[in-house]
Amino acid sequence: MLSKRIIPCLDVRDGKTTKGIKFKENVDIGDPVAMARFYYEQGADEIVFYDITASSDRRDIMIDVVHRVAEEIFIPFSVGGGIRTIEDMRAVLLAGAEKVSVNSEAIKKPKIISQGAEAFGSQCIVLGMDVKRVEASKSIPSGYEMVIHGGRTYTGIDALFWAKEGERLGAGEICLNSIDADGTQDGYELTLTSLISENVNIPVIASGGAGNIDHMFDAFTQGKADAALIASIVHYGTYTIKEIKENLHAKGVKVRRTWG
Amino acid sequence: MIAIIDYKAGNLKSVERALNKLGFSCRITNGKEEILSAERIIFPGVGAAGKAIEDLTHLGLDKTLRQAFETGKPVLGICLGAQIILDKSEENNARCLGLIEGKAKSFPSPLFSVKEERLKIPHMGWNDVCLIGKHPVLEGMMPHDEFYFVHSYYPMPASNEFIIGTTDYGMDFPSIIGNKNLIAMQFHPEKSGEPGLRILKNFCMWDGHHA
């Protein structure tokens, strides 16, 4: 039976992770390669890197990080942020990432999804979705709207429509981030997560709001998510990935429990 | 030397990196002589069966692979490389290499779990493998080890004698198959953490015989 995936997310700026990480172990805090290695050994099922480097001429730094990560860890990892062209995708995939995620660029230029899927295969293309709850209307019937620029700009695109459209264009997976829940640690947006997950036939990663293990349990059960993205609750040492997995297993969620 | 067959199908670098990590020298190549003189062969692949076979045939590597298999060289097929070693594939109705009798089939749709949940296609993520027989390449594999899959088709050999391991995704499907000096897995050992690396290491030391 397929396991639910637990995926730590690392924000990287200019080649350094941005969150203040409190590890007991001797990990070079701020070094994305060391952190990826740490989570790999801890039993992460996959790792997501989000490049928040502002200037595009510093992209090579991220490519170098991807190269070094690929030599250290032997599980899939994806890279998002700043992917604007097929060439950007190619650079990241050739450097060793398994998947590449597109977000606002896909909204501006949906063809990047189909072109990417054609060039590299659907399994490589993750559609990143930033979503905000709004009042349901004629143009936003689901009551969830696609937003960009960290939630500051509304696009007028319905999130459910966009998820289906992304699948039709060839995305192999959706990383669904609720801007409302993000950073709250109050739990994932379960209504949104199940709405999207039940209406597409590709895997959905729930993102935004994880504060404890019960939240992850809810995302997998009520939210029907295939995977859960986590950040603070592991970065700040609240839980180890092993603790999360043992706890979920005890509650009857199928997770990968051995990796030695 | 280990030859990783290059027919423009997916990320061969990840296999190369895993072998390098394990300390084995390998080369990504489409050179016929290099492949035939290699000590062993890894045949990876992602993408569609039709295009893969077309590219292989165009490079003349279909014959090379058959020849290498017949000389008894250890051959490892990965992912699509575990499908197009069969006679044919339902994907693009492709005629394939025929190193094992059988065909690659698509998962039925809709597909449901035992709990009546609808299962998504592709089958993507970590799953168990239930071993049916022993095999030197799978030495050290533990019952709870999981492996990383991403696929919509699966290999279905004509006879159970070719099935080495199975995986449950709404149904039991063959996830490891083999014939003589050939072993092939639907999952990606190079992306399956330490249990996957163990398989690659075993393969790199396998003499191609198995009882």
PDB file of N, CA and C in Angstrom, chain A residues 8-11 17-25 29 35 38-39 42 183 185 210-211 230-241 243-244:
ATOM      1  N   PRO A   8       9.780  17.792   4.216  1.00  0.00           N
ATOM      2  CA  PRO A   8      10.261  19.068   4.757  1.00  0.00           C
ATOM      3  C   PRO A   8      10.564  20.050   3.624  1.00  0.00           C
ATOM      4  N   CYS A   9      10.269  21.292   3.888  1.00  0.00           N
ATOM      5  CA  CYS A   9      10.496  22.347   2.894  1.00  0.00           C
ATOM      6  C   CYS A   9      11.573  23.305   3.402  1.00  0.00           C
ATOM      7  N   LEU A  10      12.555  23.552   2.565  1.00  0.00           N
ATOM      8  CA  LEU A  10      13.645  24.465   2.930  1.00  0.00           C
ATOM      9  C   LEU A  10      13.620  25.691   2.030  1.00  0.00           C
ATOM     10  N   ASP A  11      13.514  26.860   2.639  1.00  0.00           N
ATOM     11  CA  ASP A  11      13.629  28.098   1.873  1.00  0.00           C
ATOM     12  C   ASP A  11      15.102  28.453   1.767  1.00  0.00           C
ATOM     13  N   THR A  17      19.959  28.487   3.771  1.00  0.00           N
ATOM     14  CA  THR A  17      18.594  28.352   4.266  1.00  0.00           C
ATOM     15  C   THR A  17      18.279  29.544   5.163  1.00  0.00           C
ATOM     16  N   THR A  18      17.000  29.934   5.149  1.00  0.00           N
ATOM     17  CA  THR A  18      16.669  31.211   5.782  1.00  0.00           C
ATOM     18  C   THR A  18      16.141  31.080   7.202  1.00  0.00           C
ATOM     19  N   LYS A  19      15.583  29.929   7.555  1.00  0.00           N
ATOM     20  CA  LYS A  19      14.967  29.857   8.878  1.00  0.00           C
ATOM     21  C   LYS A  19      15.999  29.514   9.950  1.00  0.00           C
ATOM     22  N   GLY A  20      15.842  30.089  11.111  1.00  0.00           N
ATOM     23  CA  GLY A  20      16.735  29.802  12.226  1.00  0.00           C
ATOM     24  C   GLY A  20      16.446  28.418  12.762  1.00  0.00           C
ATOM     25  N   ILE A  21      17.326  27.505  12.491  1.00  0.00           N
ATOM     26  CA  ILE A  21      17.040  26.125  12.797  1.00  0.00           C
ATOM     27  C   ILE A  21      17.711  25.744  14.108  1.00  0.00           C
ATOM     28  N   LYS A  22      16.963  25.083  14.957  1.00  0.00           N
ATOM     29  CA  LYS A  22      17.541  24.667  16.240  1.00  0.00           C
ATOM     30  C   LYS A  22      17.741  23.157  16.261  1.00  0.00           C
ATOM     31  N   PHE A  23      18.867  22.747  15.771  1.00  0.00           N
ATOM     32  CA  PHE A  23      19.156  21.323  15.822  1.00  0.00           C
ATOM     33  C   PHE A  23      20.028  21.016  17.014  1.00  0.00           C
ATOM     34  N   LYS A  24      19.754  19.885  17.627  1.00  0.00           N
ATOM     35  CA  LYS A  24      20.648  19.453  18.691  1.00  0.00           C
ATOM     36  C   LYS A  24      21.921  18.883  18.078  1.00  0.00           C
ATOM     37  N   GLU A  25      21.736  18.204  16.941  1.00  0.00           N
ATOM     38  CA  GLU A  25      22.882  17.570  16.300  1.00  0.00           C
ATOM     39  C   GLU A  25      23.804  18.629  15.692  1.00  0.00           C
ATOM     40  N   ILE A  29      23.906  24.872  10.416  1.00  0.00           N
ATOM     41  CA  ILE A  29      22.656  25.594  10.214  1.00  0.00           C
ATOM     42  C   ILE A  29      22.864  26.626   9.117  1.00  0.00           C
ATOM     43  N   MET A  35      21.546  20.320   5.669  1.00  0.00           N
ATOM     44  CA  MET A  35      20.194  20.111   6.173  1.00  0.00           C
ATOM     45  C   MET A  35      19.452  19.039   5.389  1.00  0.00           C
ATOM     46  N   PHE A  38      20.678  15.818   6.614  1.00  0.00           N
ATOM     47  CA  PHE A  38      20.109  15.561   7.937  1.00  0.00           C
ATOM     48  C   PHE A  38      18.687  14.997   7.808  1.00  0.00           C
ATOM     49  N   TYR A  39      17.858  15.654   7.009  1.00  0.00           N
ATOM     50  CA  TYR A  39      16.478  15.181   6.852  1.00  0.00           C
ATOM     51  C   TYR A  39      16.412  13.844   6.113  1.00  0.00           C
ATOM     52  N   GLN A  42      17.043  11.345   8.621  1.00  0.00           N
ATOM     53  CA  GLN A  42      15.931  11.308   9.563  1.00  0.00           C
ATOM     54  C   GLN A  42      14.686  10.632   9.002  1.00  0.00           C
ATOM     55  N   GLY A 183       1.835  29.737   8.049  1.00  0.00           N
ATOM     56  CA  GLY A 183       2.460  30.470   9.152  1.00  0.00           C
ATOM     57  C   GLY A 183       1.635  30.513  10.432  1.00  0.00           C
ATOM     58  N   GLN A 185       0.307  27.850  12.060  1.00  0.00           N
ATOM     59  CA  GLN A 185       0.475  26.624  12.859  1.00  0.00           C
ATOM     60  C   GLN A 185      -0.860  26.158  13.465  1.00  0.00           C
ATOM     61  N   ALA A 210       0.875  23.601   9.241  1.00  0.00           N
ATOM     62  CA  ALA A 210       1.188  22.481  10.134  1.00  0.00           C
ATOM     63  C   ALA A 210       1.803  22.991  11.446  1.00  0.00           C
ATOM     64  N   GLY A 211       1.158  22.668  12.563  1.00  0.00           N
ATOM     65  CA  GLY A 211       1.704  23.048  13.862  1.00  0.00           C
ATOM     66  C   GLY A 211       1.930  21.850  14.753  1.00  0.00           C
ATOM     67  N   ILE A 230       6.029  20.181   5.481  1.00  0.00           N
ATOM     68  CA  ILE A 230       6.233  20.714   6.826  1.00  0.00           C
ATOM     69  C   ILE A 230       7.475  21.599   6.835  1.00  0.00           C
ATOM     70  N   ALA A 231       7.462  22.575   7.718  1.00  0.00           N
ATOM     71  CA  ALA A 231       8.627  23.465   7.815  1.00  0.00           C
ATOM     72  C   ALA A 231       8.958  23.676   9.291  1.00  0.00           C
ATOM     73  N   SER A 232       8.330  24.673   9.894  1.00  0.00           N
ATOM     74  CA  SER A 232       8.693  25.062  11.262  1.00  0.00           C
ATOM     75  C   SER A 232       8.711  23.898  12.247  1.00  0.00           C
ATOM     76  N   ILE A 233       7.723  22.994  12.165  1.00  0.00           N
ATOM     77  CA  ILE A 233       7.639  21.973  13.213  1.00  0.00           C
ATOM     78  C   ILE A 233       8.827  21.010  13.197  1.00  0.00           C
ATOM     79  N   VAL A 234       9.526  20.930  12.086  1.00  0.00           N
ATOM     80  CA  VAL A 234      10.782  20.167  12.140  1.00  0.00           C
ATOM     81  C   VAL A 234      11.994  21.088  12.218  1.00  0.00           C
ATOM     82  N   HIS A 235      11.927  22.229  11.554  1.00  0.00           N
ATOM     83  CA  HIS A 235      13.089  23.128  11.575  1.00  0.00           C
ATOM     84  C   HIS A 235      13.411  23.602  12.993  1.00  0.00           C
ATOM     85  N   TYR A 236      12.364  23.825  13.786  1.00  0.00           N
ATOM     86  CA  TYR A 236      12.607  24.328  15.133  1.00  0.00           C
ATOM     87  C   TYR A 236      12.717  23.201  16.163  1.00  0.00           C
ATOM     88  N   GLY A 237      12.750  21.988  15.656  1.00  0.00           N
ATOM     89  CA  GLY A 237      13.017  20.859  16.542  1.00  0.00           C
ATOM     90  C   GLY A 237      11.846  20.422  17.408  1.00  0.00           C
ATOM     91  N   THR A 238      10.632  20.897  17.100  1.00  0.00           N
ATOM     92  CA  THR A 238       9.462  20.486  17.884  1.00  0.00           C
ATOM     93  C   THR A 238       9.300  18.965  17.811  1.00  0.00           C
ATOM     94  N   TYR A 239       9.411  18.436  16.615  1.00  0.00           N
ATOM     95  CA  TYR A 239       9.345  16.988  16.409  1.00  0.00           C
ATOM     96  C   TYR A 239      10.455  16.563  15.463  1.00  0.00           C
ATOM     97  N   THR A 240      10.851  15.292  15.580  1.00  0.00           N
ATOM     98  CA  THR A 240      11.690  14.726  14.530  1.00  0.00           C
ATOM     99  C   THR A 240      10.744  14.064  13.530  1.00  0.00           C
ATOM    100  N   ILE A 241      11.258  13.807  12.342  1.00  0.00           N
ATOM    101  CA  ILE A 241      10.422  13.145  11.339  1.00  0.00           C
ATOM    102  C   ILE A 241      10.038  11.746  11.821  1.00  0.00           C
ATOM    103  N   GLU A 243       9.483  10.811  14.922  1.00  0.00           N
ATOM    104  CA  GLU A 243       8.362  10.954  15.866  1.00  0.00           C
ATOM    105  C   GLU A 243       7.048  11.162  15.122  1.00  0.00           C
ATOM    106  N   ILE A 244       7.103  12.006  14.117  1.00  0.00           N
ATOM    107  CA  ILE A 244       5.889  12.268  13.332  1.00  0.00           C
ATOM    108  C   ILE A 244       5.381  10.971  12.714  1.00  0.00           C
TER     109      ILE A 244
END
